[in-house]
Amino acid sequence: MSVIQFLYTLPGYPLGYLLYFIYNFICSNVGIAILIFTFLVKCAMLPISIKQQKNQAKSAIFMPKVQEIQKKYANNREKQQEELMKLQQEGYKPMGGCGSILLSFLILFGVIDVVYKPLTHIVHMKSDKITSVVEESYNVELTTLFVDAVTITDDEALSLSESDLKKRESVLNDAQKFVDWHNEHCLEDGDSKTDISVFNKLTPDTVKYVKTTMKSIMLNEYAANTDIVQFTNSDFYGLTSDEKTELEALETDEEKEKYRAEHALGEYTSSAISTAAVHFGSYKVTGDDTVTFQAIGTMQRELYVLERFGTEKEGKYKCADGFSEAVLRPEVKEELFELYDNLNFIGIKLGQVPKDHMGFPMILVPIISFLMALAQTFITNRINAKSNPQQAAMQGMGAMKVMMYIMPLFSLWIAFTVPAGAGFYWTISYLFGIIQTLVLNKLYNPAKLREQAQAEWDAKHPQKKGKKEKSVDVEAVKVTDENGNEETLSQKEANRRKLAEARRRQAEKYGEEYHDDDSDDK
């Protein structure tokens, strides 16, 4: 297990039991369960959010002092660090809030693990059984490709576009290659030869037929290419290095085209195998001449398994018909059918990937997720900016404005490329986040928290306030009026009175009437 997978799995299991409890004892719909689950997770993180908001307000009063130190000792790094250390002794925490952020991310990793792995967390299927189901899903997906091409009726074929007809013909040719290879290399004594009608129906026997034939082809190709250390699925459907050398030796294009058709699968079949490898994993042949299935490590595979398992092909069959009882017992099949059906929320199949199913209402998942992320970013920054003008000034800069939209745009891209269940979780999480931000702003207003923090600072440092008042007293001067009375004035007030006296004398000199406007204003 990689470090990244461990980070997801560590919090994923305890949170998984929470979703398991909600799904099995409160509601059996995955969408509603995710909604309740997200609400409970947000409530659990509420104390962290409150603490984080208070820490932000407290750190705001230190920012002017930090900037002043950095400016004053810009050329003296040692003195700058010394002064900053003094601030830290007063309560300044340059890394304050990092623990809360790390914990928030850890919980987020766990939530993603829970949403992506319903077989692990909702059905509680054992890991070795999940691997078997993943392998079976890979073989069912390949077999379905051939069955779809063979079972198209003549009337259905007439309605196909030119490109679809070309695709069907290419897949049928590859299906025939499998049949020919099986008849030549896979039959045992007493077995009868088969024809392409073997793909008239999707059954566990048909899936086993494809699996056995594919393994036989891979072992043969591996034996014929001694320079290959590991033979993968891409070697299986493409040309090996030896075959490419033989191809280049041919003279005419017709010969080359015929050679490709005999030694490689068509582009549509190759694309299907490549897609199956991305979703589930692939077979590999190694030095001990054994074919092993290597399941892909991505978390989405469980959602892909459910999607493959529950898919129905135009009322002809369900892909689950291809799963053998050796892999899934009948009662487990029923459990997965129920889980697959319960992944449907308001018409959205939460196990599907939006970029592969761009219709309505699936398209709403990434779009609403983006809008919610954008709204939360805007509201949070607006509230923070009101309580911290310096932050507002920084956000007004072009680069900072661009940064504001990076996370919402990133979430838009992610929501298109991961199963809708994850996008739905993010949408609900952003919605609750907006509500939480508005409520916390009302109950724990950042501006008031900052004033409170400033008052606490002033209460702890009265001597600094006294120094400021003393500096004002130094500027005070004593003046004597016309009657000989002495009074103490600020330097500013003394200067104002001197200026007013000079203006009065000037007016008397030229016989004008003098008005002390400043005095009147008072």
Coordinates of C-alpha atoms in Angstrom, one line a residue:
M1 CA 0.0 0.0 0.0
S2 CA 1.4 3.4 -1.0
V3 CA 1.6 6.4 1.4
I4 CA -1.2 8.2 -0.4
Q5 CA -3.5 5.1 -0.2
F6 CA -2.6 4.8 3.5
L7 CA -3.6 8.5 4.1
Y8 CA -7.0 7.7 2.6
T9 CA -7.5 4.4 4.3
L10 CA -6.5 5.5 7.9
P11 CA -9.5 7.8 8.5
G12 CA -11.6 5.9 5.9
Y13 CA -12.3 2.9 8.0
P14 CA -13.8 4.7 11.1
L15 CA -15.8 7.0 8.8
G16 CA -16.8 4.0 6.8
Y17 CA -18.6 2.5 9.8
L18 CA -20.5 5.8 10.1
L19 CA -21.7 5.5 6.5
Y20 CA -22.4 1.8 7.0
F21 CA -24.6 2.6 10.0
I22 CA -26.5 5.4 8.2
Y23 CA -27.1 3.2 5.1
N24 CA -28.2 0.1 7.0
F25 CA -30.2 1.6 9.9
I26 CA -31.4 5.0 8.8
C27 CA -31.9 5.0 5.0
S28 CA -31.0 2.7 2.2
N29 CA -30.3 5.3 -0.5
V30 CA -26.7 6.1 -1.0
G31 CA -27.4 9.7 -2.0
I32 CA -29.4 10.5 1.2
A33 CA -26.9 8.5 3.3
I34 CA -24.1 10.7 1.9
L35 CA -26.1 13.8 2.7
I36 CA -26.6 12.8 6.3
F37 CA -23.0 11.6 6.5
T38 CA -21.7 14.9 5.3
F39 CA -23.9 16.8 7.8
L40 CA -22.6 14.7 10.7
V41 CA -19.0 15.1 9.5
K42 CA -19.4 18.9 9.3
C43 CA -20.9 18.9 12.8
A44 CA -18.0 16.9 14.1
M45 CA -15.6 19.5 12.5
L46 CA -17.5 22.5 13.9
P47 CA -15.3 23.0 17.0
I48 CA -12.2 22.9 14.7
S49 CA -13.8 25.6 12.5
I50 CA -14.7 27.8 15.5
K51 CA -11.1 27.5 16.8
Q52 CA -9.7 28.3 13.4
Q53 CA -11.8 31.4 13.1
K54 CA -10.7 32.6 16.5
N55 CA -7.1 32.0 15.7
Q56 CA -7.4 33.9 12.4
A57 CA -8.8 36.9 14.3
K58 CA -6.0 36.7 16.9
S59 CA -3.3 36.4 14.3
A60 CA -4.7 39.5 12.5
I61 CA -3.6 41.9 15.3
F62 CA 0.0 40.5 15.0
M63 CA 0.2 41.1 11.2
P64 CA 1.0 44.9 11.4
K65 CA 3.6 44.2 14.0
V66 CA 5.2 41.5 11.9
Q67 CA 5.2 43.7 8.8
E68 CA 6.7 46.5 10.8
I69 CA 9.5 44.3 12.1
Q70 CA 10.2 42.9 8.6
K71 CA 10.4 46.4 7.2
K72 CA 12.4 47.9 10.1
Y73 CA 15.0 45.0 10.0
A74 CA 14.9 44.2 6.3
N75 CA 18.7 44.2 6.2
N76 CA 19.3 42.5 9.5
R77 CA 17.9 39.0 9.4
E78 CA 19.3 38.1 12.8
K79 CA 17.6 41.0 14.5
Q80 CA 14.4 40.4 12.5
Q81 CA 14.2 36.8 13.8
E82 CA 15.0 37.9 17.3
E83 CA 12.1 40.4 17.3
L84 CA 9.7 37.8 15.8
M85 CA 10.7 35.4 18.5
K86 CA 9.7 38.0 21.1
L87 CA 6.3 38.2 19.3
Q88 CA 5.9 34.4 19.5
Q89 CA 6.4 34.6 23.2
E90 CA 3.5 37.1 23.3
G91 CA 1.2 34.6 21.5
Y92 CA 2.0 35.1 17.8
K93 CA 1.9 31.7 16.1
P94 CA 3.2 31.8 12.5
M95 CA 2.1 28.2 12.0
G96 CA -1.1 28.6 13.9
G97 CA -4.1 26.7 12.4
C98 CA -1.9 24.3 10.6
G99 CA -2.9 21.4 12.9
S100 CA -6.6 22.2 12.3
I101 CA -6.0 22.3 8.5
L102 CA -4.1 19.0 8.5
L103 CA -6.9 17.4 10.5
S104 CA -9.5 18.8 8.1
F105 CA -7.5 17.3 5.2
L106 CA -7.2 14.0 7.0
I107 CA -11.0 13.8 7.4
L108 CA -11.4 14.8 3.8
F109 CA -9.2 11.9 2.7
G110 CA -11.3 9.6 4.8
V111 CA -14.6 10.8 3.3
I112 CA -13.3 10.4 -0.2
D113 CA -12.2 6.8 0.7
V114 CA -15.7 6.1 2.0
V115 CA -17.5 7.5 -1.0
Y116 CA -15.2 5.8 -3.5
K117 CA -15.3 2.3 -1.9
P118 CA -18.9 1.2 -1.2
L119 CA -17.9 -2.5 -1.4
T120 CA -15.5 -2.0 1.4
H121 CA -17.4 0.3 3.6
I122 CA -21.1 -0.3 2.9
V123 CA -21.2 -4.1 2.0
H124 CA -18.1 -4.9 4.1
M125 CA -16.7 -7.2 1.4
K126 CA -13.3 -8.7 2.2
S127 CA -10.3 -7.4 0.2
D128 CA -9.5 -10.7 -1.4
K129 CA -13.1 -11.1 -2.6
I130 CA -13.1 -7.6 -3.9
T131 CA -10.0 -8.4 -6.0
S132 CA -11.8 -11.5 -7.4
V133 CA -14.8 -9.3 -8.3
V134 CA -12.5 -6.7 -9.9
E135 CA -11.0 -9.4 -12.1
E136 CA -14.4 -10.8 -13.1
S137 CA -15.5 -7.3 -14.0
Y138 CA -12.5 -6.9 -16.3
N139 CA -13.4 -10.2 -18.1
V140 CA -17.1 -9.3 -18.2
E141 CA -16.4 -6.0 -19.8
L142 CA -14.3 -7.6 -22.6
T143 CA -16.9 -10.3 -23.2
T144 CA -19.7 -7.8 -23.3
L145 CA -17.9 -6.1 -26.2
F146 CA -18.1 -9.2 -28.3
V147 CA -21.7 -10.1 -27.2
D148 CA -22.9 -6.6 -28.1
A149 CA -21.5 -6.9 -31.6
V150 CA -22.9 -10.4 -32.2
T151 CA -26.4 -9.9 -30.8
I152 CA -27.2 -6.9 -32.9
T153 CA -30.2 -7.9 -35.1
D154 CA -30.4 -7.2 -38.9
D155 CA -33.0 -4.5 -38.2
E156 CA -30.8 -2.9 -35.6
A157 CA -27.8 -3.0 -37.9
L158 CA -29.7 -1.1 -40.6
S159 CA -30.2 1.8 -38.2
L160 CA -26.5 2.1 -37.3
S161 CA -24.4 4.9 -38.6
E162 CA -21.4 4.2 -40.9
S163 CA -18.9 4.6 -38.1
D164 CA -20.9 2.2 -35.8
L165 CA -21.1 -0.3 -38.6
K166 CA -17.4 -0.1 -39.1
K167 CA -16.9 -0.6 -35.4
R168 CA -19.1 -3.6 -35.3
E169 CA -17.3 -5.2 -38.2
S170 CA -14.0 -4.7 -36.6
V171 CA -15.1 -6.2 -33.3
L172 CA -16.7 -9.2 -35.1
N173 CA -13.4 -9.8 -36.8
D174 CA -11.7 -9.9 -33.4
A175 CA -14.4 -12.1 -31.9
Q176 CA -13.7 -14.6 -34.8
K177 CA -10.0 -14.5 -34.0
F178 CA -10.8 -15.5 -30.5
V179 CA -13.0 -18.4 -31.7
D180 CA -10.3 -19.6 -34.2
W181 CA -7.6 -19.4 -31.6
H182 CA -9.7 -21.3 -29.0
N183 CA -10.5 -24.0 -31.5
E184 CA -6.9 -24.5 -32.4
H185 CA -5.2 -24.2 -29.0
C186 CA -7.7 -24.5 -26.2
L187 CA -9.7 -27.6 -26.9
E188 CA -9.2 -30.7 -24.9
D189 CA -9.9 -34.3 -26.0
G190 CA -13.6 -34.8 -26.8
D191 CA -14.3 -31.0 -27.0
S192 CA -16.3 -29.8 -30.0
K193 CA -15.3 -26.8 -32.0
T194 CA -17.2 -23.6 -31.5
D195 CA -18.3 -20.8 -33.8
I196 CA -19.0 -17.1 -33.2
S197 CA -22.5 -18.0 -31.9
V198 CA -20.7 -18.7 -28.6
F199 CA -21.2 -14.9 -28.1
N200 CA -25.0 -15.0 -28.5
K201 CA -25.4 -14.7 -24.8
L202 CA -23.5 -13.3 -21.8
T203 CA -23.0 -16.2 -19.3
P204 CA -20.2 -17.2 -16.9
D205 CA -19.2 -19.8 -19.4
T206 CA -18.8 -17.2 -22.2
V207 CA -16.7 -15.0 -19.8
K208 CA -14.6 -18.1 -19.0
Y209 CA -14.2 -18.7 -22.7
V210 CA -12.8 -15.3 -23.3
K211 CA -10.6 -15.4 -20.2
T212 CA -9.1 -18.8 -21.2
T213 CA -8.5 -17.8 -24.8
M214 CA -6.9 -14.5 -23.8
K215 CA -4.5 -16.2 -21.4
S216 CA -3.6 -18.8 -24.0
I217 CA -2.8 -16.1 -26.5
M218 CA -0.7 -14.1 -24.0
L219 CA 1.4 -17.2 -23.0
N220 CA 2.0 -18.1 -26.7
E221 CA 3.1 -14.5 -27.5
Y222 CA 5.3 -14.3 -24.4
A223 CA 7.0 -17.6 -25.4
A224 CA 7.7 -16.3 -28.9
N225 CA 9.3 -13.1 -27.6
T226 CA 12.1 -14.0 -25.4
D227 CA 13.4 -10.5 -25.0
I228 CA 10.1 -9.5 -23.2
V229 CA 10.5 -9.7 -19.4
Q230 CA 6.8 -9.0 -18.7
F231 CA 4.0 -9.4 -21.2
T232 CA 1.1 -6.9 -20.6
N233 CA -2.3 -6.3 -22.0
S234 CA -0.9 -3.7 -24.4
D235 CA 1.5 -6.3 -25.8
F236 CA -1.6 -8.6 -26.1
Y237 CA -3.7 -6.3 -28.4
G238 CA -0.8 -4.6 -30.2
L239 CA 2.3 -5.7 -32.1
T240 CA 5.4 -6.9 -30.1
S241 CA 8.8 -5.6 -31.0
D242 CA 9.5 -8.8 -33.0
E243 CA 6.3 -8.4 -34.9
K244 CA 7.0 -4.8 -35.7
T245 CA 10.4 -5.9 -37.2
E246 CA 8.6 -8.5 -39.4
L247 CA 6.1 -5.8 -40.4
E248 CA 8.7 -3.4 -41.6
A249 CA 10.3 -6.1 -43.7
L250 CA 7.1 -6.4 -45.8
E251 CA 7.1 -4.5 -49.1
T252 CA 3.5 -3.6 -50.0
D253 CA 0.8 -1.8 -48.0
E254 CA -1.6 -4.7 -48.7
E255 CA 0.8 -7.1 -47.1
K256 CA 1.4 -4.9 -44.1
E257 CA -2.4 -4.4 -43.6
K258 CA -3.0 -8.1 -43.7
Y259 CA -0.2 -8.7 -41.2
R260 CA -1.6 -6.2 -38.8
A261 CA -5.0 -7.8 -39.0
E262 CA -3.6 -11.2 -38.3
H263 CA -1.3 -10.2 -35.4
A264 CA -3.1 -7.4 -33.7
L265 CA -6.6 -6.6 -32.5
G266 CA -8.6 -3.8 -34.1
E267 CA -8.6 -0.3 -32.7
Y268 CA -12.1 -0.6 -31.1
T269 CA -11.3 -3.8 -29.3
S270 CA -7.9 -2.4 -28.3
S271 CA -9.6 0.7 -26.9
A272 CA -12.0 -1.4 -24.9
I273 CA -9.2 -3.5 -23.4
S274 CA -7.3 -0.3 -22.5
T275 CA -10.4 1.2 -20.8
A276 CA -10.9 -2.0 -18.9
A277 CA -7.3 -1.9 -17.7
V278 CA -7.8 1.7 -16.5
H279 CA -11.0 0.8 -14.6
F280 CA -10.0 -2.6 -13.2
G281 CA -6.4 -3.8 -13.9
S282 CA -4.9 -6.2 -16.4
Y283 CA -3.3 -9.6 -16.9
K284 CA 0.4 -10.0 -17.0
V285 CA 2.8 -12.9 -18.0
T286 CA 6.1 -13.1 -16.1
G287 CA 9.2 -15.3 -16.2
D288 CA 7.6 -18.3 -14.5
D289 CA 5.1 -18.6 -17.4
T290 CA 2.1 -17.8 -15.3
V291 CA -0.7 -15.3 -16.1
T292 CA -1.7 -13.2 -13.1
F293 CA -4.3 -10.5 -12.8
Q294 CA -3.0 -7.2 -11.3
A295 CA -5.9 -5.1 -10.0
I296 CA -5.5 -1.4 -10.4
G297 CA -4.8 0.5 -7.2
T298 CA -7.1 3.5 -7.7
M299 CA -10.0 3.8 -5.3
Q300 CA -12.6 4.3 -8.1
R301 CA -12.5 0.7 -9.1
E302 CA -15.2 -0.4 -6.7
L303 CA -17.6 2.1 -8.2
Y304 CA -16.6 0.9 -11.7
V305 CA -17.3 -2.7 -10.5
L306 CA -20.8 -1.7 -9.4
E307 CA -21.4 0.1 -12.6
R308 CA -20.3 -2.9 -14.7
F309 CA -22.2 -5.3 -12.5
G310 CA -25.5 -3.5 -12.6
T311 CA -25.5 -2.3 -16.2
E312 CA -28.4 -3.6 -18.3
K313 CA -27.9 -3.8 -22.1
E314 CA -31.1 -2.7 -23.8
G315 CA -33.2 -5.2 -21.9
K316 CA -31.3 -8.2 -23.4
Y317 CA -29.2 -9.0 -20.3
K318 CA -27.6 -7.6 -17.2
C319 CA -23.8 -7.7 -17.0
A320 CA -24.2 -9.4 -13.7
D321 CA -25.3 -12.5 -15.7
G322 CA -21.6 -13.0 -16.5
F323 CA -20.5 -13.2 -12.9
S324 CA -20.0 -16.8 -11.8
E325 CA -21.2 -18.1 -8.5
A326 CA -17.6 -19.0 -7.7
V327 CA -17.0 -15.3 -7.5
L328 CA -20.3 -14.1 -6.2
R329 CA -22.9 -16.2 -4.4
P330 CA -26.6 -15.5 -5.4
E331 CA -27.3 -13.7 -2.1
V332 CA -24.2 -11.5 -2.6
K333 CA -25.4 -10.7 -6.1
E334 CA -28.8 -9.6 -4.7
E335 CA -27.0 -7.4 -2.2
L336 CA -24.9 -5.7 -4.9
F337 CA -28.0 -5.3 -7.1
E338 CA -29.7 -3.5 -4.2
L339 CA -26.6 -1.3 -3.7
Y340 CA -26.4 -0.5 -7.4
D341 CA -30.1 0.5 -7.4
N342 CA -29.6 2.6 -4.3
L343 CA -26.7 4.5 -6.0
N344 CA -29.4 6.1 -8.1
F345 CA -30.3 9.5 -6.5
I346 CA -32.9 11.8 -8.2
G347 CA -32.1 10.2 -11.5
I348 CA -28.3 10.5 -11.1
K349 CA -26.3 7.3 -11.0
L350 CA -23.6 8.1 -8.4
G351 CA -21.4 5.3 -9.6
Q352 CA -21.0 6.8 -13.1
V353 CA -18.4 9.3 -14.3
P354 CA -19.9 12.5 -15.7
K355 CA -17.4 12.9 -18.5
D356 CA -18.5 9.4 -19.8
H357 CA -22.2 10.2 -19.3
M358 CA -22.7 13.8 -20.3
G359 CA -26.5 13.8 -20.4
F360 CA -29.1 15.4 -18.1
P361 CA -29.2 15.4 -15.0
M362 CA -25.6 13.9 -14.7
I363 CA -24.1 17.2 -16.1
L364 CA -25.6 19.0 -13.1
V365 CA -23.2 17.3 -10.6
P366 CA -19.9 19.0 -11.8
I367 CA -21.6 22.3 -12.6
I368 CA -23.4 22.7 -9.3
S369 CA -20.2 21.5 -7.5
F370 CA -18.3 24.3 -9.2
L371 CA -20.9 27.0 -8.4
M372 CA -21.0 25.9 -4.8
A373 CA -17.2 26.0 -4.5
L374 CA -17.1 29.4 -6.2
A375 CA -19.9 30.7 -3.8
Q376 CA -18.1 29.4 -0.7
T377 CA -14.8 31.0 -1.8
F378 CA -16.4 34.3 -2.6
I379 CA -18.4 34.5 0.7
T380 CA -15.4 33.4 2.8
N381 CA -13.0 35.9 1.3
R382 CA -15.6 38.7 1.5
I383 CA -16.2 38.1 5.2
N384 CA -12.4 37.7 6.0
A385 CA -11.7 40.9 4.0
K386 CA -14.2 42.9 6.0
S387 CA -12.5 42.0 9.2
N388 CA -9.0 42.3 7.8
P389 CA -8.5 45.3 5.4
Q390 CA -4.9 44.3 4.7
Q391 CA -6.1 40.9 3.4
A392 CA -8.7 42.7 1.3
A393 CA -6.0 44.9 -0.3
M394 CA -4.0 41.7 -1.2
Q395 CA -7.1 40.0 -2.7
G396 CA -7.6 43.1 -4.9
M397 CA -4.3 42.2 -6.7
G398 CA -4.7 40.4 -10.1
A399 CA -2.6 37.3 -9.1
M400 CA -4.7 36.9 -5.9
K401 CA -7.9 37.1 -7.8
V402 CA -6.8 34.3 -10.1
M403 CA -5.8 32.2 -7.1
M404 CA -9.4 32.6 -5.7
Y405 CA -10.8 30.7 -8.7
I406 CA -8.1 28.0 -9.0
M407 CA -9.8 25.7 -6.4
P408 CA -13.3 26.0 -7.8
L409 CA -12.0 25.3 -11.3
F410 CA -10.0 22.4 -10.0
S411 CA -13.1 21.0 -8.3
L412 CA -15.0 21.4 -11.6
W413 CA -12.3 19.3 -13.5
I414 CA -12.2 16.7 -10.7
A415 CA -16.0 16.4 -10.6
F416 CA -16.1 15.6 -14.3
T417 CA -13.4 12.9 -14.0
V418 CA -14.5 11.0 -10.9
P419 CA -17.7 9.1 -10.1
A420 CA -20.7 11.3 -9.5
G421 CA -20.9 10.1 -5.8
A422 CA -17.7 12.0 -5.0
G423 CA -18.9 15.1 -6.9
F424 CA -22.2 14.9 -5.0
Y425 CA -20.4 14.7 -1.7
W426 CA -18.4 17.8 -2.6
T427 CA -21.5 19.7 -3.6
I428 CA -23.2 18.9 -0.3
S429 CA -20.0 19.7 1.6
Y430 CA -19.7 23.1 -0.1
L431 CA -23.4 23.9 0.6
F432 CA -23.0 23.0 4.3
G433 CA -19.7 25.0 4.3
I434 CA -21.5 28.1 3.1
I435 CA -24.2 27.7 5.7
Q436 CA -21.5 27.2 8.4
T437 CA -19.5 30.2 7.3
L438 CA -22.6 32.5 7.5
V439 CA -23.7 31.1 10.9
L440 CA -20.2 31.4 12.4
N441 CA -19.8 34.9 11.0
K442 CA -23.0 35.8 12.9
L443 CA -22.1 34.0 16.1
Y444 CA -18.3 34.6 16.0
N445 CA -18.0 37.8 13.9
P446 CA -14.3 38.1 12.8
A447 CA -14.3 41.9 13.3
K448 CA -15.6 41.6 16.9
L449 CA -13.2 38.7 17.6
R450 CA -10.4 40.9 16.3
E451 CA -11.5 43.8 18.6
Q452 CA -11.7 41.4 21.5
A453 CA -8.2 40.1 20.7
Q454 CA -6.9 43.7 20.5
A455 CA -8.5 44.6 23.8
E456 CA -6.9 41.5 25.4
W457 CA -3.5 42.6 24.0
D458 CA -3.9 46.2 25.3
A459 CA -4.8 44.8 28.7
K460 CA -1.7 42.7 28.9
H461 CA 0.6 45.5 27.7
P462 CA -0.5 48.7 29.5
Q463 CA 3.1 50.0 29.6
K464 CA 3.2 50.3 25.9
K465 CA 0.0 52.4 25.9
G466 CA 1.5 54.6 28.7
K467 CA 4.6 55.2 26.6
K468 CA 2.4 56.5 23.8
E469 CA 0.6 58.9 26.1
K470 CA 3.9 60.2 27.5
S471 CA 5.1 61.0 24.0
V472 CA 2.1 63.2 23.5
D473 CA 2.8 65.1 26.8
V474 CA 6.3 65.9 25.6
E475 CA 4.8 67.9 22.8
A476 CA 2.7 70.0 25.2
V477 CA 3.8 73.7 25.7
K478 CA 2.9 76.4 28.3
V479 CA 1.5 79.8 27.0
T480 CA 0.4 83.0 28.8
D481 CA -2.7 84.9 27.7
E482 CA -3.3 88.7 27.7
N483 CA -4.3 88.6 31.4
G484 CA -1.1 86.9 32.5
N485 CA -2.8 83.5 33.0
E486 CA -0.7 80.5 32.2
E487 CA -2.1 77.3 30.6
T488 CA -0.7 74.2 29.0
L489 CA -1.7 73.5 25.4
S490 CA -0.7 70.9 22.8
Q491 CA 1.8 72.1 20.3
K492 CA -0.9 72.0 17.6
E493 CA -3.3 74.2 19.6
A494 CA -0.5 76.7 20.5
N495 CA 0.4 77.0 16.8
R496 CA -3.3 77.5 15.9
R497 CA -3.6 80.3 18.4
K498 CA -0.5 82.0 17.1
L499 CA -1.8 81.9 13.6
A500 CA -5.2 83.3 14.6
E501 CA -3.4 86.2 16.5
A502 CA -1.3 87.0 13.4
R503 CA -4.5 87.1 11.2
R504 CA -6.3 89.4 13.7
R505 CA -3.4 91.9 13.7
Q506 CA -3.3 91.9 9.9
A507 CA -7.0 92.6 9.8
E508 CA -6.7 95.6 12.3
K509 CA -3.9 97.0 10.2
Y510 CA -6.0 97.2 7.1
G511 CA -9.3 98.2 8.9
E512 CA -11.0 94.9 8.2
E513 CA -13.3 92.9 10.5
Y514 CA -11.7 89.7 11.8
H515 CA -13.5 86.5 12.4
D516 CA -11.9 83.5 14.1
D517 CA -13.5 80.7 12.0
D518 CA -11.8 78.0 14.0
S519 CA -13.3 79.3 17.2
D520 CA -16.7 79.6 15.7
D521 CA -16.5 76.0 14.5
K522 CA -15.8 74.9 18.0

